[in-house]
Tab-separated table of C-alpha atoms in Angstrom:
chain	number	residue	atom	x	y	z
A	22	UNK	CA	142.283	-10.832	99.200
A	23	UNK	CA	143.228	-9.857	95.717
A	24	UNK	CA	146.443	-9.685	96.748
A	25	UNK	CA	146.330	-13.511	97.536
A	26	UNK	CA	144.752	-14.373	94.758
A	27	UNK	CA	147.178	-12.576	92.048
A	28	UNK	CA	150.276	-14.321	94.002
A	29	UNK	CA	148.658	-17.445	93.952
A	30	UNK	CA	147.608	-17.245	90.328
A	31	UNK	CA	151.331	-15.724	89.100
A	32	UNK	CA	152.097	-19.571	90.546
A	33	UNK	CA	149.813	-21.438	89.370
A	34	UNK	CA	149.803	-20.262	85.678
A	35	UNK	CA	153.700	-20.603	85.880
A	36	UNK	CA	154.316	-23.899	87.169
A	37	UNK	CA	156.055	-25.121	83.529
A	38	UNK	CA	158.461	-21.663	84.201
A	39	UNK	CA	159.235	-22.671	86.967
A	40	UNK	CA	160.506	-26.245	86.206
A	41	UNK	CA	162.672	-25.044	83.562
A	42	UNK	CA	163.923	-22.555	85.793
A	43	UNK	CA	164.915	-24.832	88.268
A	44	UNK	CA	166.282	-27.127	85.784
A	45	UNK	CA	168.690	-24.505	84.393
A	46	UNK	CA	168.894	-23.073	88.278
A	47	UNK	CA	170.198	-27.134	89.375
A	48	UNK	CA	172.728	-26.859	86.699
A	49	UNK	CA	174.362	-23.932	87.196
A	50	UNK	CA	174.788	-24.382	90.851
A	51	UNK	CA	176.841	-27.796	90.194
A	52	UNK	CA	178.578	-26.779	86.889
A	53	UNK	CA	181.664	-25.817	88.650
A	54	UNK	CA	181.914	-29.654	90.341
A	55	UNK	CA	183.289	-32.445	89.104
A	56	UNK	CA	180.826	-34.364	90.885
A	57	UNK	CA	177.955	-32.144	89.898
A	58	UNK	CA	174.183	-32.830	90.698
A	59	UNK	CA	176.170	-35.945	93.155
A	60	UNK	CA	177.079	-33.545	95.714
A	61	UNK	CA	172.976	-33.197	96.510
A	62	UNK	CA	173.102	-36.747	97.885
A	63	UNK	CA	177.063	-36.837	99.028
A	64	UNK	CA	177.045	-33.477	101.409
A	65	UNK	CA	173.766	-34.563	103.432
A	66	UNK	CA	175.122	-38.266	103.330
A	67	UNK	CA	178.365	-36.930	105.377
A	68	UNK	CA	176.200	-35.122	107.337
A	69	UNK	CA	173.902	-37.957	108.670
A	70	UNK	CA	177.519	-40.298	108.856
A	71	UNK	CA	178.389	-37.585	111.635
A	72	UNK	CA	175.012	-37.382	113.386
A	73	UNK	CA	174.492	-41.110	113.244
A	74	UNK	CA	178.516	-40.801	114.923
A	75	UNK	CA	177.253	-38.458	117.956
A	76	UNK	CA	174.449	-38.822	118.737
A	77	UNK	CA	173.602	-42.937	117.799
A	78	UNK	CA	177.028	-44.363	118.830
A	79	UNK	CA	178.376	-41.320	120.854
A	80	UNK	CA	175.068	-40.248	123.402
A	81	UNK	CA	172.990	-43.518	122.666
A	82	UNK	CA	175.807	-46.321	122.422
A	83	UNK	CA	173.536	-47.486	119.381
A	84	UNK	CA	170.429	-48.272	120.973
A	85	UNK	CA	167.171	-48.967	119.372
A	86	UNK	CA	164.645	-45.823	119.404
A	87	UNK	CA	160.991	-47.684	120.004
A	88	UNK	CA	162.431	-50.632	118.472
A	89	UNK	CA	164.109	-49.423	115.484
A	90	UNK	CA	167.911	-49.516	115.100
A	91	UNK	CA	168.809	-45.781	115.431
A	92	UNK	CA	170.553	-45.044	111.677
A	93	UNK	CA	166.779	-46.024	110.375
A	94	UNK	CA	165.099	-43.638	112.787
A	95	UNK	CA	167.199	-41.021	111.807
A	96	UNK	CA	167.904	-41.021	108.139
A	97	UNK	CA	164.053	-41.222	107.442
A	98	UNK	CA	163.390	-37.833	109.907
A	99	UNK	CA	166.213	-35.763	108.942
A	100	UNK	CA	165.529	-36.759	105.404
A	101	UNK	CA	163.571	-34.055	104.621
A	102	UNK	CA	165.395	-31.617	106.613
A	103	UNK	CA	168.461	-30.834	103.882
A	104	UNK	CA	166.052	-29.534	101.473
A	105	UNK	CA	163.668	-28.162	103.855
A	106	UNK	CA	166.864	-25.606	105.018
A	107	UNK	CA	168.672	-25.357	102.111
A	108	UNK	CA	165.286	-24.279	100.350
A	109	UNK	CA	164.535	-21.680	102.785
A	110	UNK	CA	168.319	-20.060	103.328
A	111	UNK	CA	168.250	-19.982	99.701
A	112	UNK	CA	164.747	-18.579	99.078
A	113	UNK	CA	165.404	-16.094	101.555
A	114	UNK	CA	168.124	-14.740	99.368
A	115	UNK	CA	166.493	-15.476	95.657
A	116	UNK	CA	164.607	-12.150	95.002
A	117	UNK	CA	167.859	-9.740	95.799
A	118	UNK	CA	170.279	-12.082	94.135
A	119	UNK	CA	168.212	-12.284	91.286
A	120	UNK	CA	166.423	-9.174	90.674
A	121	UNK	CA	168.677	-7.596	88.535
A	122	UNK	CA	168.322	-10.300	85.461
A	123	UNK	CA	164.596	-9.388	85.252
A	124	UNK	CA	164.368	-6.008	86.252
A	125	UNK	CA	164.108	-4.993	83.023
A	126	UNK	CA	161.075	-7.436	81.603
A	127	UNK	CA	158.222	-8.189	82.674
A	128	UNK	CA	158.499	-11.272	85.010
A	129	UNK	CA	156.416	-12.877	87.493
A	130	UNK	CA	158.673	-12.086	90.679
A	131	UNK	CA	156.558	-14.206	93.260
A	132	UNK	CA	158.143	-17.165	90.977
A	133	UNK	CA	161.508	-16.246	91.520
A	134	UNK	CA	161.620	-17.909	95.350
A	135	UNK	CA	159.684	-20.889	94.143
A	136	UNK	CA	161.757	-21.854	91.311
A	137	UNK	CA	164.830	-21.406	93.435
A	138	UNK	CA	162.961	-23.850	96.409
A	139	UNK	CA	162.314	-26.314	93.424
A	140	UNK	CA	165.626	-26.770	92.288
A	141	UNK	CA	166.267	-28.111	95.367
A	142	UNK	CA	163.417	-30.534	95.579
A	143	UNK	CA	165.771	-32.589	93.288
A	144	UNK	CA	168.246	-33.592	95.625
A	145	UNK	CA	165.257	-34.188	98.131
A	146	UNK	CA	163.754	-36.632	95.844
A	147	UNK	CA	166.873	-38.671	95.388
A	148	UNK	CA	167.827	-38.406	98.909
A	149	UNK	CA	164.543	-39.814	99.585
A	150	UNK	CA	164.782	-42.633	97.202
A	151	UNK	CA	168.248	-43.885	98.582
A	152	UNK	CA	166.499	-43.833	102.264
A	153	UNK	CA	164.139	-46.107	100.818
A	154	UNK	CA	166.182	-48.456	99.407
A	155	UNK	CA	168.264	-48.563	102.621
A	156	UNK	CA	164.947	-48.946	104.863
A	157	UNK	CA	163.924	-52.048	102.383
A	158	UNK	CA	166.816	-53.662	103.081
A	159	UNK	CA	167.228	-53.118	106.675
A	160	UNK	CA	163.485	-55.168	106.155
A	161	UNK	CA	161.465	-52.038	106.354
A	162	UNK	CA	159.159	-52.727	103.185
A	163	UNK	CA	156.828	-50.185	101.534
A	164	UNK	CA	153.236	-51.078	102.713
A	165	UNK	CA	149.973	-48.839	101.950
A	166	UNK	CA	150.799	-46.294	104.533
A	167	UNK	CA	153.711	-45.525	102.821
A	168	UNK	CA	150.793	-43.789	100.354
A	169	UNK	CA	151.023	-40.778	103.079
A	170	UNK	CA	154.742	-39.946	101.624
A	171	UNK	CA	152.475	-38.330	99.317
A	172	UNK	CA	151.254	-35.938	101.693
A	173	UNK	CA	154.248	-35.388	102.967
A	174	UNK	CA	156.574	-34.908	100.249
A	175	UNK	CA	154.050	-32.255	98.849
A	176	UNK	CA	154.002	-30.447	101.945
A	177	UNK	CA	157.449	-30.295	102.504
A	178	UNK	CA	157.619	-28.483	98.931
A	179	UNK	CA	154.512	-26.393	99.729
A	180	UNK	CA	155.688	-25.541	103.083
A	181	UNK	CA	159.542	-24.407	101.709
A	182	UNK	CA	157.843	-22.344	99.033
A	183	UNK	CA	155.584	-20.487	101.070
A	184	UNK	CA	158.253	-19.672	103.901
A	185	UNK	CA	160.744	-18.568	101.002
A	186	UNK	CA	158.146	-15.776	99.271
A	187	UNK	CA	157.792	-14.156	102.357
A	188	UNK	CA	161.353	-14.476	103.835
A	189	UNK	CA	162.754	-13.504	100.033
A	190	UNK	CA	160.851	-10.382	100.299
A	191	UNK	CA	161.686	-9.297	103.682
A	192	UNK	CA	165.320	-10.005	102.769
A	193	UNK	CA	164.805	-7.253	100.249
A	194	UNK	CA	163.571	-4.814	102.566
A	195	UNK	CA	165.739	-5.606	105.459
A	196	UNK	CA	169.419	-7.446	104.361
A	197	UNK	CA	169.783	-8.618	108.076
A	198	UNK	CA	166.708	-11.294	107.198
A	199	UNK	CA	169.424	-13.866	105.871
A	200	UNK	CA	170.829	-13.597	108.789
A	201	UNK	CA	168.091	-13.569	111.280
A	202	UNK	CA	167.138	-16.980	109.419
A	203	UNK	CA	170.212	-19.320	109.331
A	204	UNK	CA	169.683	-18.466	112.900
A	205	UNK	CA	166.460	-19.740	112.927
A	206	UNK	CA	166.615	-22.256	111.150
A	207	UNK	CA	169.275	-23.454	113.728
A	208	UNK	CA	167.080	-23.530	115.956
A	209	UNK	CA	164.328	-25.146	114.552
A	210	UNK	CA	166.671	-28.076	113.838
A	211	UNK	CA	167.193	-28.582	117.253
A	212	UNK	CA	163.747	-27.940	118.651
A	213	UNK	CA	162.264	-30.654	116.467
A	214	UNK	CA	161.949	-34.914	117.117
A	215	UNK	CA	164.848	-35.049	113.798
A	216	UNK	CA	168.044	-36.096	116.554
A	217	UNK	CA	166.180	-37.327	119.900
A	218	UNK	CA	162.756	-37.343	121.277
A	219	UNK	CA	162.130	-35.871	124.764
A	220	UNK	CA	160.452	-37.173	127.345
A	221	UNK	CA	159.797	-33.980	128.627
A	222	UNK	CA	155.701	-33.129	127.881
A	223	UNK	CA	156.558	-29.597	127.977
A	224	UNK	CA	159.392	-29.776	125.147
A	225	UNK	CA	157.357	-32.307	123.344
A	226	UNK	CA	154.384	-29.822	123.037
A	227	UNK	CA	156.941	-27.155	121.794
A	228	UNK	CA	158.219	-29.382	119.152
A	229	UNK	CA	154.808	-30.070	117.762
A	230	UNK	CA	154.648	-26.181	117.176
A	231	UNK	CA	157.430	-26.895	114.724
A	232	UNK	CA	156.138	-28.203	111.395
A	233	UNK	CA	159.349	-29.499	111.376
A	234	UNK	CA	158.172	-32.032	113.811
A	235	UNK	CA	155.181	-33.220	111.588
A	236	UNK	CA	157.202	-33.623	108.785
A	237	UNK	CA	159.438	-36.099	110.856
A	238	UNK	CA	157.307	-38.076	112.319
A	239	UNK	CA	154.913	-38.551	109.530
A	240	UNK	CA	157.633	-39.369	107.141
A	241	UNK	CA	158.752	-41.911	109.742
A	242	UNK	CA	154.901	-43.205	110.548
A	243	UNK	CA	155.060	-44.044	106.583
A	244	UNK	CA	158.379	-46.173	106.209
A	245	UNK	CA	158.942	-46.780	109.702
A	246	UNK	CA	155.845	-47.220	111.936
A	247	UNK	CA	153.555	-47.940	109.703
A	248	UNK	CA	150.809	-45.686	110.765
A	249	UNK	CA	148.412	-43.388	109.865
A	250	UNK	CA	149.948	-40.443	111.627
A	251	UNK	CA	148.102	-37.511	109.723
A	252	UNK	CA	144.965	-39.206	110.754
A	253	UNK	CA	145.848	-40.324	114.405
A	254	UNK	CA	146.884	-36.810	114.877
A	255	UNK	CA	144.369	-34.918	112.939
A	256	UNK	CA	145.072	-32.134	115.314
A	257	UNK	CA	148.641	-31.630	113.923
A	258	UNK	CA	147.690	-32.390	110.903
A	259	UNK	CA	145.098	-29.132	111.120
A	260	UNK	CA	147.555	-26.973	112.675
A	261	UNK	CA	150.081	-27.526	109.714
A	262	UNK	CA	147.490	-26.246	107.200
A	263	UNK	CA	146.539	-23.574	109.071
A	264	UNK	CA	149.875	-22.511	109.180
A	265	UNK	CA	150.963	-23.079	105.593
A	266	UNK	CA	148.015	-21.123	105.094
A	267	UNK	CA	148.619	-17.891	107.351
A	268	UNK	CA	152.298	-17.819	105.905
A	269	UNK	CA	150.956	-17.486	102.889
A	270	UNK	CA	148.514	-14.849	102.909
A	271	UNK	CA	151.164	-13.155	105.332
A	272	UNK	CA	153.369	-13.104	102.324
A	273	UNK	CA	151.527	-12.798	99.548
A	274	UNK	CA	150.354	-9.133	100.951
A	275	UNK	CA	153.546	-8.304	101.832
A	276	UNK	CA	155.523	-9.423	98.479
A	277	UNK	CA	152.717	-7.332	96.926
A	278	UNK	CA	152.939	-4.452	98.834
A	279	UNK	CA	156.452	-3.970	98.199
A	280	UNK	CA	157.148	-5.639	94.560
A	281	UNK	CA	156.670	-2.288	92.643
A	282	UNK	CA	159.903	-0.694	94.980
A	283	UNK	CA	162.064	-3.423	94.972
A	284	UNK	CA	164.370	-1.103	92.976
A	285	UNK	CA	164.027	1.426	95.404
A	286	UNK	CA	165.554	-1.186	97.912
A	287	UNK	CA	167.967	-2.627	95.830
């Protein structure tokens, strides 16, 4: 218990660290570019151009998914996907590729994999803004259940973080972790509702194992559908905060079990 409770804290009384952190953190990834921060919007954007290719004009010929043109359907579920990966992959790696430019001071190191996740949130929050706009003027308006975005957005952040302090310190004690999760993560793309929606029950009640799958559908029940999906599906919605929960305290007593040897790793 105390163990979640000093992680928790070490976040809470550094959220302003943090931001500044992944301020600096945003800047230096895109410094080399002549594009800069643009490329957080431009590489997903080619991304959905080829999935939107494939799988809406390729498998589906451009048919409507429960009534909405298929480009909508998709940019509004795999919206949250880019950062959602990219925050992980990269939190997995944070503590070991940034351990040596605090070994020396004292420094809050459950912060390192958050601030890292954050600088990400960024491109989410544009991405998510340009979705938007596109949805309003394919006549998908905001309405009061977009309100539920801010559920979702939060989680999304909440749900990155908590993955990444627990991955980040198993990637310290065992390098193969980085591996293990753009693996994963692979697969959780694909076992989710972000590309196509099964029919199958079976598959279907996989996929809602995924949080992946909540996050999809309930950022699509908020522009799209206009429903309230958290509440329709209280069930989900209880499962996802378990979870978020029980990765947490997972990795809160593991990062600090090990913090005081990451040298010894390193």
């Amino acid at each position: 218990m105390n163990s979640i409770w000093f992680v928790f804290k070490e976040q809470l009384n550094n959220l302003y660290l943090i931001k500044r952190l992944a301020d600096f953190q945003l800047r230096i990834s895109n410094h080399n570019n002549y594009l800069g921060v643009a490329w957080e919007i431009i590489n997903p954007a080619m991304q959905i151009a080829v999935y939107w290719f494939v799988f809406g004009l390729g498998l589906r010929n451009n048919a409507t998914h429960d009534g909405i043109p298929f480009i909508y359907w998709l940019i509004v579920g795999i919206s949250m996907w880019f950062f959602v990966n990219q925050g992980v992959l990269e939190g997995t790696k944070a503590i070991v590729s940034k351990y040596n430019q605090v070994a020396k001071m004292k420094f809050p190191l459950s912060i390192i994999p958050s601030y890292i996740v954050f600088s990400r949130f960024y491109g989410h929050l544009g991405l998510l803004l340009i979705v938007l706009i596109l949805c309003f003027f394919g006549g998908y308006h905001p309405s009061m259940y977009s309100l539920q975005l801010l559920i979702y957005v939060p989680y999304a952040l909440i749900l990155t973080t908590v993955i990444s302090i627990l991955t980040s310190t198993l990637g310290v004690l065992i390098r193969d972790t980085q591996m293990i999760m753009q693996s994963l993560m692979r697969i959780i793309f694909f076992v989710s509702s972000i590309l196509y929606e099964p029919k199958n029950e079976i598959v279907v009640t996989v996929m809602k194992l995924n949080p992946i799958y909540f996050l999809a559908e309930g950022y699509r029940a908020a522009v799209l559908h206009h429903q309230w999906y958290f509440i329709e599906h209280w069930h989900l919605t209880v499962y996802n905060l378990i979870l978020v929960t029980v990765l947490f305290i997972i990795g809160a007593i593991v990062h600090t079990r090990y913090r005081d040897h990451f040298a010894d790793f390193m």
